[in-house]
Amino acid sequence: FYAAAMDSVTINRLGFAPIQTDYQRAGAVQTTAQVIDEIIYQRTNGIGNPLFGFFVGQDARHPTVMAAQFSQGGTSMPDRDYYLKDDARTKKIQAAHSSYITALFVLAGDQEADAKKKAEAIFGLEKKLATAQMSRVEMRDPIKRYNKFSVADFSKRSPSFDWSTTLGKLRAPGQDSVIVSAPKFFSVADSLLKAVAMADWQIYLQWNV
């Protein structure tokens, strides 16, 4: 049904054009606040899911309550080990991932050498995020994954995000508490907002588009 309904001829003809505006906007961020606003924009407009996960779902300890919940994220490959291991199989996967990123940036108009540099920047940033993530084994523990914070306390742990304001922009205003699966991850993400070069954030946000 979906294959029959898809106008692949038009899709191929349009190429990169439908996402060009989003791509240019993502590449124009200049401040930490603009990086966060772009992350929010991509999420609330169904464009991408950069940096972290967010959803509203059932509170595991209070099943009649729906709660705002944050999770680790921000990586393109499906598991942190793809960034952290260095065996032959993993290196092959990393090389394929780099080639894929390079190919998409070339299709977006970059020269191959520039696209390769962008792939390196993206892998470098995503590896930092992967290092901060809980492992699959740790994530199997429902007690470790359940960390409830007042919005004020969560903001103290990761002040760059100003979670009260951010929750409003995420269309979940008025929360007094949130559930966070990986608190350490958000502290690291906060530090990366300050430490990573703005040019790399621009590339990373364009990659998410």
mmCIF file of C-alpha atoms in Angstrom:
data_model
loop_
_atom_site.group_PDB
_atom_site.id
_atom_site.type_symbol
_atom_site.label_atom_id
_atom_site.label_comp_id
_atom_site.label_asym_id
_atom_site.label_seq_id
_atom_site.Cartn_x
_atom_site.Cartn_y
_atom_site.Cartn_z
ATOM 1 C CA PHE A 1 0.000 0.000 0.000
ATOM 2 C CA TYR A 2 2.681 2.499 0.984
ATOM 3 C CA ALA A 3 4.849 1.656 -2.008
ATOM 4 C CA ALA A 4 1.895 2.202 -4.322
ATOM 5 C CA ALA A 5 1.089 5.548 -2.694
ATOM 6 C CA MET A 6 4.632 6.930 -2.776
ATOM 7 C CA ASP A 7 5.487 9.272 -5.645
ATOM 8 C CA SER A 8 9.128 8.198 -5.903
ATOM 9 C CA VAL A 9 9.621 10.039 -9.207
ATOM 10 C CA THR A 10 8.815 13.386 -7.595
ATOM 11 C CA ILE A 11 10.835 12.509 -4.492
ATOM 12 C CA ASN A 12 13.893 11.788 -6.635
ATOM 13 C CA ARG A 13 13.362 14.915 -8.733
ATOM 14 C CA LEU A 14 13.161 17.167 -5.667
ATOM 15 C CA GLY A 15 16.273 15.631 -4.108
ATOM 16 C CA PHE A 16 17.714 17.780 -1.315
ATOM 17 C CA ALA A 17 15.393 20.758 -1.915
ATOM 18 C CA PRO A 18 12.608 19.899 0.618
ATOM 19 C CA ILE A 19 14.975 19.974 3.600
ATOM 20 C CA GLN A 20 17.192 22.845 2.488
ATOM 21 C CA THR A 21 15.531 25.442 4.723
ATOM 22 C CA ASP A 22 15.851 23.222 7.805
ATOM 23 C CA TYR A 23 19.427 22.357 6.863
ATOM 24 C CA GLN A 24 20.441 26.003 6.526
ATOM 25 C CA ARG A 25 18.728 26.983 9.781
ATOM 26 C CA ALA A 26 20.446 24.168 11.692
ATOM 27 C CA GLY A 27 23.804 25.263 10.322
ATOM 28 C CA ALA A 28 23.306 28.881 11.378
ATOM 29 C CA VAL A 29 23.169 28.432 15.174
ATOM 30 C CA GLN A 30 25.637 30.688 16.983
ATOM 31 C CA THR A 31 24.928 30.328 20.713
ATOM 32 C CA THR A 32 24.157 27.566 23.213
ATOM 33 C CA ALA A 33 20.597 28.866 23.505
ATOM 34 C CA GLN A 34 20.179 28.595 19.731
ATOM 35 C CA VAL A 35 21.553 25.038 19.770
ATOM 36 C CA ILE A 36 18.929 24.072 22.367
ATOM 37 C CA ASP A 37 16.161 25.856 20.458
ATOM 38 C CA GLU A 38 17.168 23.998 17.284
ATOM 39 C CA ILE A 39 17.091 20.680 19.159
ATOM 40 C CA ILE A 40 13.598 21.538 20.375
ATOM 41 C CA TYR A 41 12.479 22.678 16.924
ATOM 42 C CA GLN A 42 13.636 19.470 15.268
ATOM 43 C CA ARG A 43 11.920 17.331 17.895
ATOM 44 C CA THR A 44 8.584 19.176 17.958
ATOM 45 C CA ASN A 45 8.438 19.310 14.159
ATOM 46 C CA GLY A 46 9.287 15.653 13.606
ATOM 47 C CA ILE A 47 12.596 16.436 11.895
ATOM 48 C CA GLY A 48 15.156 14.783 14.168
ATOM 49 C CA ASN A 49 16.003 13.683 17.698
ATOM 50 C CA PRO A 50 19.368 15.261 18.516
ATOM 51 C CA LEU A 51 21.172 15.017 21.861
ATOM 52 C CA PHE A 52 18.548 13.376 24.104
ATOM 53 C CA GLY A 53 15.248 11.529 24.159
ATOM 54 C CA PHE A 54 11.988 13.021 25.428
ATOM 55 C CA PHE A 55 8.492 11.624 25.741
ATOM 56 C CA VAL A 56 5.393 11.737 27.912
ATOM 57 C CA GLY A 57 4.466 8.321 29.253
ATOM 58 C CA GLN A 58 3.198 6.319 32.177
ATOM 59 C CA ASP A 59 5.050 6.838 35.453
ATOM 60 C CA ALA A 60 6.420 3.366 36.278
ATOM 61 C CA ARG A 61 5.744 3.829 40.017
ATOM 62 C CA HIS A 62 2.436 5.650 39.645
ATOM 63 C CA PRO A 63 0.691 3.989 36.682
ATOM 64 C CA THR A 64 -2.327 6.295 36.738
ATOM 65 C CA VAL A 65 -0.045 9.311 36.132
ATOM 66 C CA MET A 66 1.455 10.403 32.816
ATOM 67 C CA ALA A 67 4.860 12.004 33.285
ATOM 68 C CA ALA A 68 7.400 13.963 31.256
ATOM 69 C CA GLN A 69 10.428 11.717 30.801
ATOM 70 C CA PHE A 70 13.956 12.235 29.500
ATOM 71 C CA SER A 71 16.363 9.598 28.237
ATOM 72 C CA GLN A 72 19.926 9.413 26.944
ATOM 73 C CA GLY A 73 20.361 9.681 23.194
ATOM 74 C CA GLY A 74 21.970 11.758 20.494
ATOM 75 C CA THR A 75 23.840 8.975 18.708
ATOM 76 C CA SER A 76 23.185 7.731 15.164
ATOM 77 C CA MET A 77 24.234 4.133 15.622
ATOM 78 C CA PRO A 78 21.938 1.904 17.681
ATOM 79 C CA ASP A 79 24.249 1.123 20.609
ATOM 80 C CA ARG A 80 27.048 2.887 22.501
ATOM 81 C CA ASP A 81 29.388 -0.067 21.916
ATOM 82 C CA TYR A 82 29.623 0.794 18.210
ATOM 83 C CA TYR A 83 31.492 3.931 19.296
ATOM 84 C CA LEU A 84 33.538 2.500 22.153
ATOM 85 C CA LYS A 85 34.797 -0.878 20.962
ATOM 86 C CA ASP A 86 37.813 -1.169 18.669
ATOM 87 C CA ASP A 87 37.680 -4.762 17.407
ATOM 88 C CA ALA A 88 37.817 -5.459 13.665
ATOM 89 C CA ARG A 89 34.040 -5.858 13.250
ATOM 90 C CA THR A 90 33.303 -2.609 15.078
ATOM 91 C CA LYS A 91 35.927 -0.716 13.074
ATOM 92 C CA LYS A 92 34.272 -1.954 9.886
ATOM 93 C CA ILE A 93 30.900 -0.674 11.115
ATOM 94 C CA GLN A 94 32.442 2.681 12.060
ATOM 95 C CA ALA A 95 33.983 3.015 8.603
ATOM 96 C CA ALA A 96 30.641 2.239 6.950
ATOM 97 C CA HIS A 97 28.928 4.790 9.185
ATOM 98 C CA SER A 98 31.503 7.422 8.208
ATOM 99 C CA SER A 99 31.029 6.618 4.513
ATOM 100 C CA TYR A 100 27.261 6.971 4.892
ATOM 101 C CA ILE A 101 27.544 10.386 6.575
ATOM 102 C CA THR A 102 30.041 11.520 3.936
ATOM 103 C CA ALA A 103 27.749 10.426 1.114
ATOM 104 C CA LEU A 104 24.787 12.360 2.506
ATOM 105 C CA PHE A 105 26.783 15.567 2.923
ATOM 106 C CA VAL A 106 28.077 15.200 -0.638
ATOM 107 C CA LEU A 107 24.472 14.867 -1.807
ATOM 108 C CA ALA A 108 23.734 18.037 0.165
ATOM 109 C CA GLY A 109 26.367 19.888 -1.860
ATOM 110 C CA ASP A 110 29.676 19.473 -0.021
ATOM 111 C CA GLN A 111 32.962 18.494 -1.592
ATOM 112 C CA GLU A 112 33.990 15.012 -0.494
ATOM 113 C CA ALA A 113 36.976 16.228 1.552
ATOM 114 C CA ASP A 114 34.731 18.621 3.494
ATOM 115 C CA ALA A 115 32.096 15.932 3.930
ATOM 116 C CA LYS A 116 34.698 13.561 5.395
ATOM 117 C CA LYS A 117 35.747 16.220 7.911
ATOM 118 C CA LYS A 118 32.103 16.624 8.915
ATOM 119 C CA ALA A 119 31.791 12.861 9.379
ATOM 120 C CA GLU A 120 34.811 12.949 11.695
ATOM 121 C CA ALA A 121 33.309 15.805 13.725
ATOM 122 C CA ILE A 122 29.986 13.990 14.040
ATOM 123 C CA PHE A 123 31.616 10.746 15.143
ATOM 124 C CA GLY A 124 33.728 12.642 17.668
ATOM 125 C CA LEU A 125 30.717 14.334 19.241
ATOM 126 C CA GLU A 126 28.573 11.209 19.174
ATOM 127 C CA LYS A 127 31.398 9.202 20.782
ATOM 128 C CA LYS A 128 31.432 11.683 23.675
ATOM 129 C CA LEU A 129 27.681 11.156 24.059
ATOM 130 C CA ALA A 130 28.086 7.371 23.839
ATOM 131 C CA THR A 131 30.741 7.439 26.557
ATOM 132 C CA ALA A 132 28.243 9.169 28.861
ATOM 133 C CA GLN A 133 25.420 6.724 28.119
ATOM 134 C CA MET A 134 24.463 3.818 30.354
ATOM 135 C CA SER A 135 25.232 0.417 28.865
ATOM 136 C CA ARG A 136 22.523 -1.951 27.643
ATOM 137 C CA VAL A 137 23.043 -4.083 30.767
ATOM 138 C CA GLU A 138 22.624 -1.071 33.067
ATOM 139 C CA MET A 139 19.508 0.017 31.162
ATOM 140 C CA ARG A 140 17.866 -3.333 31.893
ATOM 141 C CA ASP A 141 17.641 -2.356 35.562
ATOM 142 C CA PRO A 142 14.292 -0.557 36.066
ATOM 143 C CA ILE A 143 15.453 0.882 39.396
ATOM 144 C CA LYS A 144 18.523 2.504 37.828
ATOM 145 C CA ARG A 145 16.349 3.892 35.025
ATOM 146 C CA TYR A 146 13.867 5.531 37.392
ATOM 147 C CA ASN A 147 15.190 8.837 38.666
ATOM 148 C CA LYS A 148 12.584 11.420 39.585
ATOM 149 C CA PHE A 149 13.632 15.045 39.979
ATOM 150 C CA SER A 150 11.855 18.282 40.593
ATOM 151 C CA VAL A 151 12.288 20.478 37.543
ATOM 152 C CA ALA A 152 14.363 22.869 39.671
ATOM 153 C CA ASP A 153 16.732 20.117 40.813
ATOM 154 C CA PHE A 154 17.101 18.751 37.291
ATOM 155 C CA SER A 155 18.006 22.267 36.137
ATOM 156 C CA LYS A 156 20.713 22.452 38.824
ATOM 157 C CA ARG A 157 22.273 19.291 37.356
ATOM 158 C CA SER A 158 22.145 20.608 33.793
ATOM 159 C CA PRO A 159 21.661 24.387 33.999
ATOM 160 C CA SER A 160 22.246 25.160 30.316
ATOM 161 C CA PHE A 161 18.881 23.623 29.490
ATOM 162 C CA ASP A 162 16.722 25.689 31.905
ATOM 163 C CA TRP A 163 14.260 22.804 31.997
ATOM 164 C CA SER A 164 11.202 24.799 33.028
ATOM 165 C CA THR A 165 11.527 26.910 29.882
ATOM 166 C CA THR A 166 12.592 23.955 27.743
ATOM 167 C CA LEU A 167 9.605 21.858 28.823
ATOM 168 C CA GLY A 168 7.300 24.679 27.761
ATOM 169 C CA LYS A 169 8.968 24.786 24.349
ATOM 170 C CA LEU A 170 8.645 20.987 24.157
ATOM 171 C CA ARG A 171 4.886 21.533 24.591
ATOM 172 C CA ALA A 172 4.807 20.041 28.066
ATOM 173 C CA PRO A 173 4.516 23.174 30.239
ATOM 174 C CA GLY A 174 3.683 23.354 33.925
ATOM 175 C CA GLN A 175 5.549 20.256 35.121
ATOM 176 C CA ASP A 176 6.777 20.172 38.707
ATOM 177 C CA SER A 177 8.817 16.991 38.228
ATOM 178 C CA VAL A 178 10.348 14.814 35.519
ATOM 179 C CA ILE A 179 11.627 11.239 35.272
ATOM 180 C CA VAL A 180 15.186 10.856 33.977
ATOM 181 C CA SER A 181 16.576 7.481 32.946
ATOM 182 C CA ALA A 182 20.244 8.526 32.945
ATOM 183 C CA PRO A 183 21.011 11.613 35.071
ATOM 184 C CA LYS A 184 24.784 11.429 34.482
ATOM 185 C CA PHE A 185 24.199 11.637 30.742
ATOM 186 C CA PHE A 186 22.465 15.002 31.059
ATOM 187 C CA SER A 187 25.259 16.429 33.193
ATOM 188 C CA VAL A 188 27.725 15.433 30.471
ATOM 189 C CA ALA A 189 25.437 16.766 27.720
ATOM 190 C CA ASP A 190 25.304 20.070 29.588
ATOM 191 C CA SER A 191 29.103 20.224 29.738
ATOM 192 C CA LEU A 192 29.370 19.415 26.022
ATOM 193 C CA LEU A 193 27.106 22.328 25.151
ATOM 194 C CA LYS A 194 29.844 24.557 26.573
ATOM 195 C CA ALA A 195 32.933 22.587 25.535
ATOM 196 C CA VAL A 196 32.198 21.504 21.937
ATOM 197 C CA ALA A 197 32.977 24.037 19.206
ATOM 198 C CA MET A 198 29.938 25.782 17.754
ATOM 199 C CA ALA A 199 30.982 24.712 14.250
ATOM 200 C CA ASP A 200 30.658 21.073 15.368
ATOM 201 C CA TRP A 201 27.194 21.698 16.806
ATOM 202 C CA GLN A 202 26.177 23.226 13.473
ATOM 203 C CA ILE A 203 27.410 20.120 11.628
ATOM 204 C CA TYR A 204 25.778 17.762 14.115
ATOM 205 C CA LEU A 205 22.415 19.528 13.888
ATOM 206 C CA GLN A 206 22.585 19.516 10.077
ATOM 207 C CA TRP A 207 23.362 15.801 10.215
ATOM 208 C CA ASN A 208 20.204 15.247 12.270
ATOM 209 C CA VAL A 209 18.195 17.038 9.603
#
